[in-house]
Coordinates of C-alpha atoms and ligand atoms in Angstrom, one line a residue:
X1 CA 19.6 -3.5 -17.1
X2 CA 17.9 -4.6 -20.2
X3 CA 15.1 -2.4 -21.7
X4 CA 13.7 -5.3 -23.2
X5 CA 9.8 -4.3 -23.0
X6 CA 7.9 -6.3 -20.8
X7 CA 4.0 -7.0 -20.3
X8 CA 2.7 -7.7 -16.7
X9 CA -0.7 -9.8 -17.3
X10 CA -0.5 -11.5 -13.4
X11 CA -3.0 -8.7 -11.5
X12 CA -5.0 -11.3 -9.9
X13 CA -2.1 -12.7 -8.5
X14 CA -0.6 -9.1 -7.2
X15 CA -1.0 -5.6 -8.1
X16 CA 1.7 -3.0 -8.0
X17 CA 1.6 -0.4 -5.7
X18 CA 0.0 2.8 -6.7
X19 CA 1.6 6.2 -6.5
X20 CA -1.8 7.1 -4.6
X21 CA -1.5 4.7 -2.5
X22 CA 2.5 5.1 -1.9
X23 CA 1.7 9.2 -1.4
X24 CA -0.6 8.0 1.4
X25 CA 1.0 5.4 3.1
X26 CA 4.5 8.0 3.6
X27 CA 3.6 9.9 6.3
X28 CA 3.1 6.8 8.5
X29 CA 6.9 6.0 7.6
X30 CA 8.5 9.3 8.9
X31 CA 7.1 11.8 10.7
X32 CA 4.0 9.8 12.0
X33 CA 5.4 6.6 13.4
X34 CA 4.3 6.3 16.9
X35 CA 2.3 3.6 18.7
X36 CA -1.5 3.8 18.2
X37 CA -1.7 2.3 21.5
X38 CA 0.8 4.8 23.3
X39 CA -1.9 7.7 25.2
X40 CA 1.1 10.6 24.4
X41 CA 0.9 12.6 21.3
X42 CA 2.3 10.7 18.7
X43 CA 0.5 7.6 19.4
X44 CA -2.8 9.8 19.4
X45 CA -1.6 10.7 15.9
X46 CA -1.3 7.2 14.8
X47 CA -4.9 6.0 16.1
X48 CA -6.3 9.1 14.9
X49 CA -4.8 7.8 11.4
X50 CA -5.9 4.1 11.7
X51 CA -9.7 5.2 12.8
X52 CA -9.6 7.8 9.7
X53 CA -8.2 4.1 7.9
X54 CA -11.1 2.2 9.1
X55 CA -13.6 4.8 8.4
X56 CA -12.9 5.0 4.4
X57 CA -13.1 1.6 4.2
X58 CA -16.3 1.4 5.5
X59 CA -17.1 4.5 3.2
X60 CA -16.3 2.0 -0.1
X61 CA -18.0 -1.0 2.0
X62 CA -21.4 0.6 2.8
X63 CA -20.9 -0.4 6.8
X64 CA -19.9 1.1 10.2
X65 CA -16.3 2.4 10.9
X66 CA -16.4 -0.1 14.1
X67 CA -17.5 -3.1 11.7
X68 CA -14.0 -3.0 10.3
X69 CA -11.1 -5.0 11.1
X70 CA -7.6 -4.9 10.3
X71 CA -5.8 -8.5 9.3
X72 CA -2.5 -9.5 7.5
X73 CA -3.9 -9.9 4.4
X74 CA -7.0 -12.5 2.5
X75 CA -5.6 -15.3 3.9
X76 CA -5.8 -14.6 7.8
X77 CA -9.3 -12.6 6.9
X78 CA -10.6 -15.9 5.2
X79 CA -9.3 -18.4 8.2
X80 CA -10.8 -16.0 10.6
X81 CA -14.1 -15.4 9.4
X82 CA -14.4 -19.0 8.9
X83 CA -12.5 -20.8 11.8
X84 CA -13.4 -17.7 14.8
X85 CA -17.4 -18.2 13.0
X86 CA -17.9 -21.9 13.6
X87 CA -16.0 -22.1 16.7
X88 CA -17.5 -19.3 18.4
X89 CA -21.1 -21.1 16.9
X90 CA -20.1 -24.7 17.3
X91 CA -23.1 -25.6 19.7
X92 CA -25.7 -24.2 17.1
X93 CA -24.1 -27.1 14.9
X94 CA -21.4 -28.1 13.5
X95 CA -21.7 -28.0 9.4
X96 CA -20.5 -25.1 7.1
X97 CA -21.1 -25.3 3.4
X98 CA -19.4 -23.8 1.0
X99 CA -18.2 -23.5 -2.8
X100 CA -16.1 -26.3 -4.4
X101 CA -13.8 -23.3 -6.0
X102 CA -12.9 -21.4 -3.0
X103 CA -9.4 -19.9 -2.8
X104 CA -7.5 -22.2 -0.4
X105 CA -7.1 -19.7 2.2
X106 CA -11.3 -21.0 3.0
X107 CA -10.6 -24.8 1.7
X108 CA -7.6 -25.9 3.8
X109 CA -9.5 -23.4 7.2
X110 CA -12.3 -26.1 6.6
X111 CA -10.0 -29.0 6.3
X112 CA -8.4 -27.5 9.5
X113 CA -12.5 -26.8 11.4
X114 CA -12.6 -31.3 10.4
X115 CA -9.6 -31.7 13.3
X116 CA -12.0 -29.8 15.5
X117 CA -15.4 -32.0 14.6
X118 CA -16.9 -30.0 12.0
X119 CA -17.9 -31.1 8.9
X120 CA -18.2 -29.6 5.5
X121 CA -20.0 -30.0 2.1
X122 CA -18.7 -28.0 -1.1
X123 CA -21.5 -26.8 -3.8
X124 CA -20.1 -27.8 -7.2
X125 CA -19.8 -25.0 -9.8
X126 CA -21.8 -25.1 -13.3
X127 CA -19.7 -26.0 -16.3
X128 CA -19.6 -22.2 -16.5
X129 CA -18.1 -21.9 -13.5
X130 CA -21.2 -20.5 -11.4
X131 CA -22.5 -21.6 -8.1
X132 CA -26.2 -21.8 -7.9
X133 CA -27.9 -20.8 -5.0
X134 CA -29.9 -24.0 -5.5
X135 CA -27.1 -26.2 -5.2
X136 CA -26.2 -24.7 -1.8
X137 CA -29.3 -24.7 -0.3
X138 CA -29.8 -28.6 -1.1
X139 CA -26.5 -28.9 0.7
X140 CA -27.7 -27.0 4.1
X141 CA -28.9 -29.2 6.9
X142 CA -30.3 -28.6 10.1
X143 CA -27.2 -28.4 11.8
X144 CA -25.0 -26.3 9.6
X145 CA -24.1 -22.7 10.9
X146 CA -22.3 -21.0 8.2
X147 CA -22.3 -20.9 4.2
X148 CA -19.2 -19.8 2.6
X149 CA -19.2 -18.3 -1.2
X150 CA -16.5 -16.2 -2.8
X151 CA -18.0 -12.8 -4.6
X152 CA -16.0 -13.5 -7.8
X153 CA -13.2 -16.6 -8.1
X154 CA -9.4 -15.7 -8.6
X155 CA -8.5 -18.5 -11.9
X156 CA -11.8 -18.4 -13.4
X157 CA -12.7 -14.5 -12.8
X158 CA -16.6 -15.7 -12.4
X159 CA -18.6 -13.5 -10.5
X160 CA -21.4 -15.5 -7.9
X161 CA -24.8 -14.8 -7.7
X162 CA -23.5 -13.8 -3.6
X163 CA -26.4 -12.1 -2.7
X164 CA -29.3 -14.8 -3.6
X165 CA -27.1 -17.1 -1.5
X166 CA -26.6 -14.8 1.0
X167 CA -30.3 -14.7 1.0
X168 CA -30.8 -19.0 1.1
X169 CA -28.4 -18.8 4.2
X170 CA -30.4 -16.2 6.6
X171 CA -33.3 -18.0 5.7
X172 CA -31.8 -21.3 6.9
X173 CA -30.6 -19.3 10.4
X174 CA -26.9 -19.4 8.9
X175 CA -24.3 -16.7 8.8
X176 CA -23.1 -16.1 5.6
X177 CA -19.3 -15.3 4.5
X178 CA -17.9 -13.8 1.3
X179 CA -14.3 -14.1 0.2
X180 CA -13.7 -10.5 -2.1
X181 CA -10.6 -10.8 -2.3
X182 CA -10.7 -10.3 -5.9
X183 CA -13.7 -8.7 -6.5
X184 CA -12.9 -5.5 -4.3
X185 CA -10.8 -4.4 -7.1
X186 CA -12.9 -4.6 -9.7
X187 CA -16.3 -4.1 -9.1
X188 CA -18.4 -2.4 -6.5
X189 CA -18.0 -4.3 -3.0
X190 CA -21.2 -3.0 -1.0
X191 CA -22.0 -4.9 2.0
X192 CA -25.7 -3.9 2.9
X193 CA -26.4 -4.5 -1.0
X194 CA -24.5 -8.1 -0.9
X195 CA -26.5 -8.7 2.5
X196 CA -23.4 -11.1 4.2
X197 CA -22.3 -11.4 8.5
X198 CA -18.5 -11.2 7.3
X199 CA -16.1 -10.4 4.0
X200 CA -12.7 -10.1 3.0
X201 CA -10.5 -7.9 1.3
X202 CA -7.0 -7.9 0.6
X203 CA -4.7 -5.1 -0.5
X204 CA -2.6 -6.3 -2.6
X205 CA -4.6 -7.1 -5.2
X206 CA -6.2 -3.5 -5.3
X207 CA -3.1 -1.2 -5.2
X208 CA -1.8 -1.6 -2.0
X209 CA 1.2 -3.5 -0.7
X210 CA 1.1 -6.9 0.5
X211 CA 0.5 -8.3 3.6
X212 CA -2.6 -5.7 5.2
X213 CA -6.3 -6.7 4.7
X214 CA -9.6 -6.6 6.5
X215 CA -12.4 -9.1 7.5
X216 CA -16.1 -6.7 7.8
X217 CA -17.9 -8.0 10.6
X218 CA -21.3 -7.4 11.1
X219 CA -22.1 -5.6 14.2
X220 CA -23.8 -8.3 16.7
X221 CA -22.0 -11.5 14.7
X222 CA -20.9 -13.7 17.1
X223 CA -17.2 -14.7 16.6
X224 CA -13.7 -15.4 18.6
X225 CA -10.6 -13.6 17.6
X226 CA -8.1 -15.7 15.8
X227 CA -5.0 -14.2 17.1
X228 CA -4.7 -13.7 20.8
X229 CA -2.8 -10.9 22.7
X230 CA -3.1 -7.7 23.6
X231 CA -6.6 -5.3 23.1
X232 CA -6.1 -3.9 19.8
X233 CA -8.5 -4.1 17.2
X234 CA -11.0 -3.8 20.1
X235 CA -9.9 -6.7 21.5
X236 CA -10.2 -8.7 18.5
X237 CA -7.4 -9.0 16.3
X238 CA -4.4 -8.3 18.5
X239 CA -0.9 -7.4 17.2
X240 CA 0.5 -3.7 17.0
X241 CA -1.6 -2.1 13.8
X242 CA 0.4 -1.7 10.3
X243 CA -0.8 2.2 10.6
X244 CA 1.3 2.8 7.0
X245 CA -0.4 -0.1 5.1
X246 CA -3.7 0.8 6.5
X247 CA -3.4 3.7 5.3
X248 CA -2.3 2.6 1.8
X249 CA -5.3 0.0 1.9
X250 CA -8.0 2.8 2.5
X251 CA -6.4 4.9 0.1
X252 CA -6.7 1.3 -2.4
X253 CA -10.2 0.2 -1.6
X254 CA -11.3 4.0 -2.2
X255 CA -9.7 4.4 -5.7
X256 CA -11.1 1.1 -6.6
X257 CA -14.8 2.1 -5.3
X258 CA -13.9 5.6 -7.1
X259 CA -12.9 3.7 -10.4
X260 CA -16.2 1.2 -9.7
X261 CA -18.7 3.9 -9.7
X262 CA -16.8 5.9 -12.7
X263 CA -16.9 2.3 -14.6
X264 CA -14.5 3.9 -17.4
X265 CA -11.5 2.2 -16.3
X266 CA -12.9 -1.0 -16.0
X267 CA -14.6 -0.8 -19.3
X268 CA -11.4 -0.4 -20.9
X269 CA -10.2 -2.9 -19.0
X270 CA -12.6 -5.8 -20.4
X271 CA -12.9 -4.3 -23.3
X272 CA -8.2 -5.2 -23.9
X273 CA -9.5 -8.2 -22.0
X274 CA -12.0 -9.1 -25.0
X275 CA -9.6 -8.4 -27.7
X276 CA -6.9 -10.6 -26.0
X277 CA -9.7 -13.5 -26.1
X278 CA -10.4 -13.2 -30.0
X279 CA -6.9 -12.7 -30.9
X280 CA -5.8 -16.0 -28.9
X281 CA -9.1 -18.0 -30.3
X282 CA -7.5 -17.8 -33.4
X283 CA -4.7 -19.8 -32.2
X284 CA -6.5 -23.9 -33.5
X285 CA -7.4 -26.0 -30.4
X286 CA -8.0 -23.6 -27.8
X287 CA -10.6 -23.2 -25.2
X288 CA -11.6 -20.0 -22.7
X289 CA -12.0 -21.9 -19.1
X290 CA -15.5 -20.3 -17.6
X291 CA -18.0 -18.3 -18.8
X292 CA -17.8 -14.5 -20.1
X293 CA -20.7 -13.4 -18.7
X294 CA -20.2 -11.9 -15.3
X295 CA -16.9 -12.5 -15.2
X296 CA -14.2 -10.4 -13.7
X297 CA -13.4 -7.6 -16.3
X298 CA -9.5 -8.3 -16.5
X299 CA -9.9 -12.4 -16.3
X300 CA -9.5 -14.8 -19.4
X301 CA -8.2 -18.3 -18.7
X302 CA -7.5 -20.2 -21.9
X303 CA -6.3 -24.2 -22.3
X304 CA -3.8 -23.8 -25.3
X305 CA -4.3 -28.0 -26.2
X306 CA -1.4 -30.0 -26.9
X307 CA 0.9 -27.2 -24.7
X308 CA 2.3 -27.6 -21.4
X309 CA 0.6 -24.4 -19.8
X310 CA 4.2 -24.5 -17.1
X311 CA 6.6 -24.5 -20.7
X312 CA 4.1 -21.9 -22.2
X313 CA 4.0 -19.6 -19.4
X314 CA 8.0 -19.8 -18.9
X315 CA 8.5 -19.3 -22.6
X316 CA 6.1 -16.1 -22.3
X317 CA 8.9 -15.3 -19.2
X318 CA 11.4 -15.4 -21.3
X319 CA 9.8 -12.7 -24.0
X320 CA 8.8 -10.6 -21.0
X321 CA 5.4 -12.0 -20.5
X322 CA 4.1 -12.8 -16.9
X323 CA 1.3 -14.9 -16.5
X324 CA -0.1 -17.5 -14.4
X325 CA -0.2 -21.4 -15.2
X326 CA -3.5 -22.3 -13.1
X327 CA -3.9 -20.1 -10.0
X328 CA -0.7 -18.1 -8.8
X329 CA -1.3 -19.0 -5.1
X330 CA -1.0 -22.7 -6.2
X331 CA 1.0 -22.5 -9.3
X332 CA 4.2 -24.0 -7.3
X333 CA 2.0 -26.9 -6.1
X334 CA 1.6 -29.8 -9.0
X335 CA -1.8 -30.5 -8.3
X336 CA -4.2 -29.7 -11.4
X337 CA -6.6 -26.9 -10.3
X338 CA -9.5 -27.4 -7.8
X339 CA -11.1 -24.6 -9.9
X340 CA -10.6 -26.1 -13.4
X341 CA -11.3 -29.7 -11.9
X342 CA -14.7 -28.6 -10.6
X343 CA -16.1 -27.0 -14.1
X344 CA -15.4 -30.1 -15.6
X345 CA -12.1 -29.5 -18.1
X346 CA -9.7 -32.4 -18.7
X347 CA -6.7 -33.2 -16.9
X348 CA -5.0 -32.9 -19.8
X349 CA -6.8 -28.9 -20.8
X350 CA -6.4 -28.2 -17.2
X351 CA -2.3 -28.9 -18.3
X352 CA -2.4 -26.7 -20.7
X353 CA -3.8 -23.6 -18.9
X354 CA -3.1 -20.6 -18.9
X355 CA -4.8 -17.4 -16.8
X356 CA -4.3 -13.6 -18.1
X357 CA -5.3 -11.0 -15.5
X358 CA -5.4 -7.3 -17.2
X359 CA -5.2 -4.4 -15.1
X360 CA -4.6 -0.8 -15.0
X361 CA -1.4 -1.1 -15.8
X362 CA -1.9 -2.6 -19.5
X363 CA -2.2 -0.9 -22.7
X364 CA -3.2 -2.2 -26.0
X365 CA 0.1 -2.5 -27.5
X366 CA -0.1 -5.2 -24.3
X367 CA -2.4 -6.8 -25.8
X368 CA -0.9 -6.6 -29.5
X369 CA 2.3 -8.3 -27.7
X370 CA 1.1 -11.2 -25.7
X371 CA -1.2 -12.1 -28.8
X372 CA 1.9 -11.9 -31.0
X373 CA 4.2 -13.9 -28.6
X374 CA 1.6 -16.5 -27.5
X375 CA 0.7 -17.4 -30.8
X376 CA 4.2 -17.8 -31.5
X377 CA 5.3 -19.4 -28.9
X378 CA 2.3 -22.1 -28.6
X379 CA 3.0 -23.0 -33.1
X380 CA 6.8 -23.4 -31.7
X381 CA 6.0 -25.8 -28.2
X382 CA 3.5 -27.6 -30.8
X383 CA 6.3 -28.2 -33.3
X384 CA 7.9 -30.2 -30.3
X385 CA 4.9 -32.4 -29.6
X386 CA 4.5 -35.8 -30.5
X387 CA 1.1 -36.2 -29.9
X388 CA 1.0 -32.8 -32.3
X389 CA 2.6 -34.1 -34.8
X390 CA 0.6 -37.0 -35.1
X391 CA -2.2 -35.0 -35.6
X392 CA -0.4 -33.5 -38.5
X393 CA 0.1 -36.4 -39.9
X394 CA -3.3 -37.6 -39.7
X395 CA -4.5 -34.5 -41.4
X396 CA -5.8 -33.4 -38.5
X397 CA -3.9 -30.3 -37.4
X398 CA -4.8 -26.8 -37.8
Ligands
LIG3 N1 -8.8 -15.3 -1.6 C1 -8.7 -15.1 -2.9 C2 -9.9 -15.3 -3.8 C3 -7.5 -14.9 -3.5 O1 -7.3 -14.8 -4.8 C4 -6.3 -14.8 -2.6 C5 -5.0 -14.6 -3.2 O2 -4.7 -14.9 -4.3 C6 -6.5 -14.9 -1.2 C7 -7.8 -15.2 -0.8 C8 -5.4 -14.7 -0.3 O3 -5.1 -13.4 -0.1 P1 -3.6 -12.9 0.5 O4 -2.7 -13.2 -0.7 O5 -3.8 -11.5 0.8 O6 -3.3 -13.8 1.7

């Protein structure tokens, strides 16, 4: 094995899993495996460990234990709050708005609604990367039933003004859904203070492993299950419960609400994240993609012109950096971002891309590193460009 030293900057994309969380998630592997549905003993044991699941969660959420639901993960969260919302709604009307940089876990459930007869509008971000409530209440007519907003996007890292639009959707008679998939992890998630019907959570981007989640549901929100079968989930989400990854997900969305309230953590978190951002402005012809106000504390997404962000990022690969060109969920896709596209940057910025997520993980030598190798790396990929070196030989290049 080599022992070359390597820097994970990808969090946003997937965390690893804690010791915490691996400490609590072991007893559900051994000595507790039964059936949470079996009525003997060690079933008993395992629903008495998946309530205990659901009721720290809804500790860190600021809601009820029975307001809590189980999924596979963001993505079944995000298609079931939105598709088992407008379905189970559909003759109140059949219009949903929602945010033009949704994660596509809510953009391709809308897409999917459109098969069904439901239509959708998407509120366009500022060039900052911020949804005004203003521009989603224009977009809410008499016959939409649900408005869609994400609490903080996963390229960009901008955090949405969730609860004034939560606000604009009540007071249009719509039910209101919040994708937190990344902000759980780095900020405080409360519910009752955020004032939405349904949000989501993922564990792998807090600590825990992937593939577990949860969807909040508002007690007395009317919704159909997504996935038929048997009565678990009270009735709702059926499929035998992962008991060991809830576990590790309550142990996850704890530590994070733990770490939220502390605050020191994620201070030193933005505070590596802010250095990163000067050292790589240094670097001539660069630009940070959204604004750093309210903005995730681990997230900087830079355009490195003149730089293919895919020969930047495998370059970084090969010195032991990972990072994300555009969004990792659609980094195999070729598509320029959605995200990107909506704030206004160029094809050709959107190209050169480039998103760093800190985390707990990283240390400041971290930081020292991918400033060192980026800038290195991006004066070497220049060297190869034509369009660069005609720059250079206009006078032109930095
Ligand atoms: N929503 C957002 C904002 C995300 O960032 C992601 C994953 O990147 C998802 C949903 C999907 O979550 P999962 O990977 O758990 O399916």
């Amino acid at each position: 094995m080599s022992d070359k030293r390597t820097v994970y900057a990808d969090n946003a994309a997937t965390t690893p899993v804690t010791p915490s969380v691996i400490e609590a998630m072991t007893p559900y592997f051994g000595e507790i495996w039964g059936n949470p549905s079996g009525l003997y003993e060690s079933g008993r044991r395992a629903a008495r460990a998946l309530h205990e699941a659901r009721e720290t969660i809804a500790v860190a959420l600021g809601c009820r234990e029975n307001e809590v639901y189980f999924t596979s993960g963001g993505t079944e969260a995000d298609n079931w709050a939105i598709k088992g919302y407008a379905r189970a709604n559909g003759e109140r009307g059949r219009h949903i708005v929602a945010s033009a940089i949704e994660h596509h876990a809510v953009l391709n459930s809308l897409k999917s609604l459109e098969r069904e007869g439901f239509s959708f509008d998407l509120a366009v971000p500022d060039e900052n990367g911020f949804i005004s409530p203003e521009s989603v209440k224009r977009l809410i007519r008499h016959d939409t039933v649900l408005v869609c907003c994400m609490a903080a996007n996963n390229e960009i890292g901008t955090i949405q003004p969730v609860k004034e639009i939560a606000v604009i959707a009540h007071a249009a008679g719509c039910g209101f859904f919040t994708d937190a998939v990344q902000a759980a992890g780095a900020m405080k998630t409360d519910v009752s203070d955020i004032g939405c019907d349904m949000l989501s959570i993922s564990g792998h981007k807090l600590g825990a492993p992937k593939g577990i989640g949860a969807l909040y549901i508002k007690s007395g929100t009317k919704i159909y299950p997504l996935i038929d079968g048997g009565a678990q989930e009270r009735g709702m989400r059926a499929g035998t419960e992962n008991v060991p990854y809830a576990a590790g997900l309550a142990r996850a969305v704890s530590d994070a609400a733990k770490a939220a309230e502390d605050g020191s953590e994620i201070k030193r978190i933005a505070a590596m994240r802010d250095r990163l951002a000067e050292g790589l402005a240094e670097i001539p012809y660069t630009r940070i993609n959204g604004g750093m106000e309210n903005r995730l504390p681990g997230n900087l997404n830079m355009s490195f012109e003149y730089v293919e962000g895919e020969s930047l990022m495998l370059l970084l690969d090969m010195a032991g950096i990972a990072v994300s060109a555009g969004s990792a969920c659609t980094s195999r896709s070729p598509r320029p971002s959605h995200v990107l596209k909506a704030i206004g940057v160029p094809d050709r910025l959107i190209r050169s891309s480039i998103r760093f997520s800190l985390g707990s993980m990283n240390t400041d030598d971290d930081v020292d590193i991918i400033i060192r190798e980026t800038t290195d790396i991006v004066r070497r990929l220049r060297d190869l460009s034509p369009e660069y070196e005609r720059l250079k030989r206009e006078g032109q290049a930095l």
